[in-house]
Structure formats: C-alpha cells, structure tokens
PDB file of C-alpha atoms and ligand atoms in Angstrom:
ATOM      1  CA  MET A   1      21.693  -5.807   8.588  1.00 78.00           C
ATOM      2  CA  THR A   2      18.167  -5.613  10.017  1.00 87.00           C
ATOM      3  CA  THR A   3      15.621  -3.500   8.139  1.00 93.00           C
ATOM      4  CA  THR A   4      12.665  -2.139  10.104  1.00 97.00           C
ATOM      5  CA  VAL A   5       9.267  -2.304   8.401  1.00 98.00           C
ATOM      6  CA  LEU A   6       6.533   0.043   9.630  1.00 98.00           C
ATOM      7  CA  VAL A   7       3.116  -1.627   9.577  1.00 98.00           C
ATOM      8  CA  LEU A   8       0.639   1.223  10.015  1.00 98.00           C
ATOM      9  CA  ASN A   9      -3.054   0.714  10.661  1.00 98.00           C
ATOM     10  CA  GLY A  10      -5.770   3.365  10.522  1.00 98.00           C
ATOM     11  CA  PRO A  11      -9.058   3.924  12.316  1.00 98.00           C
ATOM     12  CA  ASN A  12     -11.085   1.141  13.900  1.00 97.00           C
ATOM     13  CA  LEU A  13      -8.438  -1.496  13.175  1.00 98.00           C
ATOM     14  CA  GLY A  14      -7.666  -1.488  16.913  1.00 97.00           C
ATOM     15  CA  ARG A  15     -11.004  -3.267  17.209  1.00 94.00           C
ATOM     16  CA  LEU A  16      -9.954  -6.206  15.051  1.00 95.00           C
ATOM     17  CA  GLY A  17     -11.101  -9.420  16.639  1.00 88.00           C
ATOM     18  CA  SER A  18     -14.494  -8.050  17.652  1.00 86.00           C
ATOM     19  CA  ARG A  19     -15.191  -5.679  14.732  1.00 88.00           C
ATOM     20  CA  GLU A  20     -17.342  -7.326  12.037  1.00 90.00           C
ATOM     21  CA  PRO A  21     -15.587 -10.698  12.289  1.00 92.00           C
ATOM     22  CA  ASP A  22     -17.509 -11.895   9.238  1.00 90.00           C
ATOM     23  CA  VAL A  23     -15.590  -9.268   7.217  1.00 87.00           C
ATOM     24  CA  TYR A  24     -12.288  -8.903   9.093  1.00 94.00           C
ATOM     25  CA  GLY A  25     -11.874 -12.258  10.842  1.00 89.00           C
ATOM     26  CA  ALA A  26     -11.668 -13.106  14.535  1.00 89.00           C
ATOM     27  CA  GLN A  27      -8.006 -12.282  15.159  1.00 94.00           C
ATOM     28  CA  ASP A  28      -6.723  -9.050  16.688  1.00 97.00           C
ATOM     29  CA  LEU A  29      -3.702  -6.831  16.010  1.00 97.00           C
ATOM     30  CA  ASP A  30      -1.519  -8.756  18.473  1.00 97.00           C
ATOM     31  CA  ALA A  31      -2.168 -11.886  16.413  1.00 97.00           C
ATOM     32  CA  LEU A  32      -1.241  -9.953  13.258  1.00 98.00           C
ATOM     33  CA  ARG A  33       1.983  -8.765  14.886  1.00 98.00           C
ATOM     34  CA  ALA A  34       2.863 -12.355  15.865  1.00 97.00           C
ATOM     35  CA  VAL A  35       2.233 -13.644  12.325  1.00 98.00           C
ATOM     36  CA  LEU A  36       4.363 -10.904  10.754  1.00 98.00           C
ATOM     37  CA  GLU A  37       7.169 -11.317  13.285  1.00 97.00           C
ATOM     38  CA  ALA A  38       7.255 -15.040  12.492  1.00 96.00           C
ATOM     39  CA  ASP A  39       7.489 -14.210   8.763  1.00 97.00           C
ATOM     40  CA  ALA A  40      10.068 -11.473   9.233  1.00 96.00           C
ATOM     41  CA  GLY A  41      13.002 -13.719  10.017  1.00 88.00           C
ATOM     42  CA  ASP A  42      16.318 -12.285  11.123  1.00 89.00           C
ATOM     43  CA  ASP A  43      16.665  -9.575   8.504  1.00 89.00           C
ATOM     44  CA  LEU A  44      13.390  -7.687   9.078  1.00 94.00           C
ATOM     45  CA  ARG A  45      11.997  -6.049  12.228  1.00 97.00           C
ATOM     46  CA  ILE A  46       8.256  -5.360  12.483  1.00 98.00           C
ATOM     47  CA  ASP A  47       7.118  -2.050  14.006  1.00 98.00           C
ATOM     48  CA  LEU A  48       3.306  -2.400  14.009  1.00 98.00           C
ATOM     49  CA  ARG A  49       1.179   0.575  15.076  1.00 98.00           C
ATOM     50  CA  GLN A  50      -2.481   1.578  15.022  1.00 98.00           C
ATOM     51  CA  THR A  51      -4.195   4.931  15.439  1.00 98.00           C
ATOM     52  CA  ASP A  52      -7.636   6.404  14.951  1.00 98.00           C
ATOM     53  CA  ASP A  53      -6.017   9.813  14.492  1.00 98.00           C
ATOM     54  CA  GLU A  54      -5.288  11.101  10.982  1.00 98.00           C
ATOM     55  CA  SER A  55      -2.622  13.538  12.155  1.00 98.00           C
ATOM     56  CA  GLU A  56      -0.753  10.795  14.021  1.00 98.00           C
ATOM     57  CA  LEU A  57      -0.754   8.624  10.899  1.00 98.00           C
ATOM     58  CA  VAL A  58       0.567  11.567   8.859  1.00 98.00           C
ATOM     59  CA  SER A  59       3.365  12.091  11.438  1.00 98.00           C
ATOM     60  CA  TRP A  60       4.328   8.429  11.268  1.00 98.00           C
ATOM     61  CA  LEU A  61       4.631   8.711   7.473  1.00 98.00           C
ATOM     62  CA  HIS A  62       6.830  11.801   7.864  1.00 98.00           C
ATOM     63  CA  GLY A  63       8.981   9.750  10.231  1.00 98.00           C
ATOM     64  CA  ALA A  64       9.209   6.976   7.638  1.00 98.00           C
ATOM     65  CA  VAL A  65      10.553   9.501   5.107  1.00 98.00           C
ATOM     66  CA  ASP A  66      13.144  10.821   7.569  1.00 98.00           C
ATOM     67  CA  SER A  67      14.331   7.353   8.603  1.00 98.00           C
ATOM     68  CA  ARG A  68      13.883   5.843   5.097  1.00 98.00           C
ATOM     69  CA  THR A  69      11.731   3.055   6.511  1.00 98.00           C
ATOM     70  CA  PRO A  70       9.543   0.946   4.174  1.00 98.00           C
ATOM     71  CA  VAL A  71       5.831   1.046   4.994  1.00 98.00           C
ATOM     72  CA  ILE A  72       2.928  -1.379   4.865  1.00 98.00           C
ATOM     73  CA  LEU A  73      -0.173   0.803   5.261  1.00 98.00           C
ATOM     74  CA  ASN A  74      -3.764  -0.170   5.923  1.00 98.00           C
ATOM     75  CA  PRO A  75      -5.354   3.288   5.822  1.00 98.00           C
ATOM     76  CA  ALA A  76      -8.777   1.813   6.743  1.00 98.00           C
ATOM     77  CA  ALA A  77     -11.570   4.346   6.109  1.00 98.00           C
ATOM     78  CA  PHE A  78      -8.988   7.100   5.393  1.00 98.00           C
ATOM     79  CA  THR A  79      -8.322   5.161   2.177  1.00 98.00           C
ATOM     80  CA  HIS A  80     -11.448   6.560   0.646  1.00 98.00           C
ATOM     81  CA  TYR A  81     -11.169  10.279   1.364  1.00 98.00           C
ATOM     82  CA  SER A  82      -8.022  11.463   3.153  1.00 98.00           C
ATOM     83  CA  TYR A  83      -6.029  13.700   0.812  1.00 98.00           C
ATOM     84  CA  ALA A  84      -3.792  14.576   3.777  1.00 98.00           C
ATOM     85  CA  LEU A  85      -2.846  10.921   4.118  1.00 98.00           C
ATOM     86  CA  ARG A  86      -2.354  10.607   0.358  1.00 98.00           C
ATOM     87  CA  ASP A  87      -0.005  13.585   0.321  1.00 98.00           C
ATOM     88  CA  ALA A  88       1.968  12.149   3.256  1.00 98.00           C
ATOM     89  CA  ALA A  89       2.128   8.732   1.580  1.00 98.00           C
ATOM     90  CA  ALA A  90       3.327  10.427  -1.625  1.00 98.00           C
ATOM     91  CA  LEU A  91       6.241  11.908   0.341  1.00 98.00           C
ATOM     92  CA  VAL A  92       7.268   8.327   1.132  1.00 98.00           C
ATOM     93  CA  THR A  93       7.107   6.904  -2.385  1.00 98.00           C
ATOM     94  CA  LYS A  94       8.493  10.062  -4.054  1.00 98.00           C
ATOM     95  CA  ALA A  95      11.517   9.646  -1.764  1.00 98.00           C
ATOM     96  CA  GLY A  96      11.987   6.201  -3.330  1.00 98.00           C
ATOM     97  CA  ILE A  97      10.808   4.340  -0.228  1.00 98.00           C
ATOM     98  CA  PRO A  98       8.292   1.518  -0.824  1.00 98.00           C
ATOM     99  CA  LEU A  99       4.776   1.918   0.574  1.00 98.00           C
ATOM    100  CA  ILE A 100       2.392  -0.995   0.082  1.00 98.00           C
ATOM    101  CA  GLU A 101      -1.335  -0.322   0.586  1.00 98.00           C
ATOM    102  CA  VAL A 102      -3.099  -3.304   2.132  1.00 98.00           C
ATOM    103  CA  HIS A 103      -6.678  -4.215   2.989  1.00 98.00           C
ATOM    104  CA  ILE A 104      -7.961  -7.199   4.899  1.00 98.00           C
ATOM    105  CA  SER A 105     -11.184  -7.270   2.896  1.00 97.00           C
ATOM    106  CA  ASN A 106     -11.557  -6.621  -0.832  1.00 98.00           C
ATOM    107  CA  PRO A 107     -13.023  -3.101  -0.882  1.00 98.00           C
ATOM    108  CA  HIS A 108     -14.029  -3.517  -4.536  1.00 97.00           C
ATOM    109  CA  ALA A 109     -16.428  -6.297  -3.580  1.00 97.00           C
ATOM    110  CA  ARG A 110     -18.136  -4.075  -0.979  1.00 96.00           C
ATOM    111  CA  GLU A 111     -20.095  -0.795  -0.859  1.00 95.00           C
ATOM    112  CA  THR A 112     -19.511   1.675  -3.699  1.00 97.00           C
ATOM    113  CA  PHE A 113     -17.816   4.258  -1.460  1.00 94.00           C
ATOM    114  CA  ARG A 114     -15.073   1.709  -0.773  1.00 97.00           C
ATOM    115  CA  HIS A 115     -14.271   1.341  -4.482  1.00 98.00           C
ATOM    116  CA  THR A 116     -12.306   4.591  -4.480  1.00 98.00           C
ATOM    117  CA  SER A 117      -8.843   4.741  -2.937  1.00 98.00           C
ATOM    118  CA  VAL A 118      -7.095   8.103  -2.861  1.00 98.00           C
ATOM    119  CA  ILE A 119      -3.934   6.252  -1.749  1.00 98.00           C
ATOM    120  CA  SER A 120      -3.531   3.655  -4.532  1.00 98.00           C
ATOM    121  CA  GLY A 121      -2.364   6.183  -7.142  1.00 98.00           C
ATOM    122  CA  ILE A 122       0.796   6.960  -5.195  1.00 98.00           C
ATOM    123  CA  ALA A 123       1.359   3.545  -3.549  1.00 98.00           C
ATOM    124  CA  THR A 124       4.123   1.233  -4.725  1.00 98.00           C
ATOM    125  CA  GLY A 125       1.519  -1.550  -4.881  1.00 98.00           C
ATOM    126  CA  VAL A 126      -1.838  -2.622  -3.486  1.00 98.00           C
ATOM    127  CA  ILE A 127      -2.818  -5.974  -1.926  1.00 98.00           C
ATOM    128  CA  ALA A 128      -6.399  -6.565  -0.793  1.00 98.00           C
ATOM    129  CA  GLY A 129      -8.810  -9.331   0.062  1.00 98.00           C
ATOM    130  CA  PHE A 130      -6.558 -11.946   1.658  1.00 98.00           C
ATOM    131  CA  GLY A 131      -7.253 -11.310   5.334  1.00 97.00           C
ATOM    132  CA  PHE A 132      -4.011 -11.072   7.303  1.00 98.00           C
ATOM    133  CA  GLY A 133      -2.484 -12.705   4.225  1.00 98.00           C
ATOM    134  CA  SER A 134      -2.586  -9.242   2.569  1.00 98.00           C
ATOM    135  CA  TYR A 135       0.006  -8.015   5.101  1.00 98.00           C
ATOM    136  CA  ARG A 136       2.078 -11.192   4.739  1.00 98.00           C
ATOM    137  CA  LEU A 137       2.151 -10.814   0.957  1.00 98.00           C
ATOM    138  CA  ALA A 138       3.086  -7.146   1.372  1.00 98.00           C
ATOM    139  CA  LEU A 139       5.983  -8.111   3.631  1.00 97.00           C
ATOM    140  CA  GLN A 140       7.114 -10.618   1.025  1.00 96.00           C
ATOM    141  CA  SER A 141       6.786  -8.009  -1.731  1.00 96.00           C
ATOM    142  CA  LEU A 142       9.177  -5.695   0.140  1.00 94.00           C
ATOM    143  CA  ARG A 143      11.883  -8.259  -0.422  1.00 88.00           C
ATOM    144  CA  TYR A 144      11.482  -7.497  -4.149  1.00 85.00           C
ATOM    145  CA  THR A 145      11.008  -3.730  -3.939  1.00 80.00           C
ATOM    146  CA  SER A 146      13.563  -2.572  -1.379  1.00 53.00           C
TER     147      SER A 146
HETATM  148  C1  DQA B   1     -10.208  -1.908   5.238  1.00 89.85           C
HETATM  149  C2  DQA B   1     -11.313  -1.581   4.240  1.00 89.85           C
HETATM  150  C3  DQA B   1     -11.860  -0.189   4.465  1.00 89.85           C
HETATM  151  O1  DQA B   1     -12.904   0.088   3.531  1.00 89.85           O
HETATM  152  C4  DQA B   1     -12.443  -0.069   5.862  1.00 89.85           C
HETATM  153  O2  DQA B   1     -12.871   1.258   6.094  1.00 89.85           O
HETATM  154  C5  DQA B   1     -11.519  -0.547   6.927  1.00 89.85           C
HETATM  155  C6  DQA B   1     -10.692  -1.712   6.674  1.00 89.85           C
HETATM  156  C7  DQA B   1      -9.728  -3.373   5.135  1.00 89.85           C
HETATM  157  O3  DQA B   1      -8.682  -3.659   5.687  1.00 89.85           O
HETATM  158  O4  DQA B   1     -10.397  -4.197   4.517  1.00 89.85           O
HETATM  159  O5  DQA B   1     -11.511  -0.020   8.034  1.00 89.85           O
HETATM  160  O6  DQA B   1      -9.103  -1.053   4.992  1.00 89.85           O
END
C-alpha cells in the first residue's frame, strides 16, 4: 500500500534558492521534492505544496484530516504567530494523524521573535536546523509514528 505524505510549506518558501541562501541554502523547492521522492521509496508518495496564503494552508490541513494523510509542515513565519494555523494543525494531531513541524534553519539560534512557535505544542514532533535534512528526518520519523 502507498501512503501519501503531505509536505506543506508556508510563506516565502517558494523563494528558496534565491532567498537568503546563507540561511536557507541555494536549492529550491523542486530540489527538495526530488530529494524527498528519492527517499520515499515505493511505499510513500510525496505531495509537496507551498503557499503564501494562510487560509490555503488551513484548508490543506483540513483536507489532511479528512483524508487521514500524515503531514510534514514548515509553517515558515506563520510558526511564530498564527493561531489559526495552530488550531488547524491541532485538528490533525487530535485526529491521531502525525504532523511533524520542520524548519530549515534553527529558529532558536536566530532573532528572538523566532524562538516562539505556536505550532510546536500540538505537533507530533519538531525537527529544525538541518537544512533539507530536516524534511528528510521528518519523513523517516513518519515510519515510526504512523
Ligand atoms: C523557517 C524559519 C522561520 O522563522 C522563517 O520565518 C521561515 C523559514 C525555516 O525553515 O527555517 O520562513 O521556517
């Protein structure tokens, strides 16, 4: 059986590759998709999406609840203040579906406003600071949580 994994990316992550490469690296989302697809093997299918729109991200999380699809979520700047996203993410984990919060950088080693995550408290787990490796580790972790 093939399990789909939703890999959801929040605002400004569509600019990966050119956005602050010293912080986020020089590779773009297509490169991330290729890396995750290579890791996924035959049993997992990667559905990677990005939006700058909070309401779209919330709808995708509602869809994950309805289809019982595990989620890897990089909420980007929404991490630090979006209670709407937190509540939507809580719907996922309260339904018993894993949701792993990931960050390319380590927010705790950056500006103070990045030290707060309103998502972490309801996430299944959090992986940060390993570049695209954060997503790869999250994908691996799903093999233990789902
Ligand atoms: C980020 C960290 C956030 O603080 C920032 O707003 C992002 C990306 C990361 O992946 O390191 O957009 O989530």
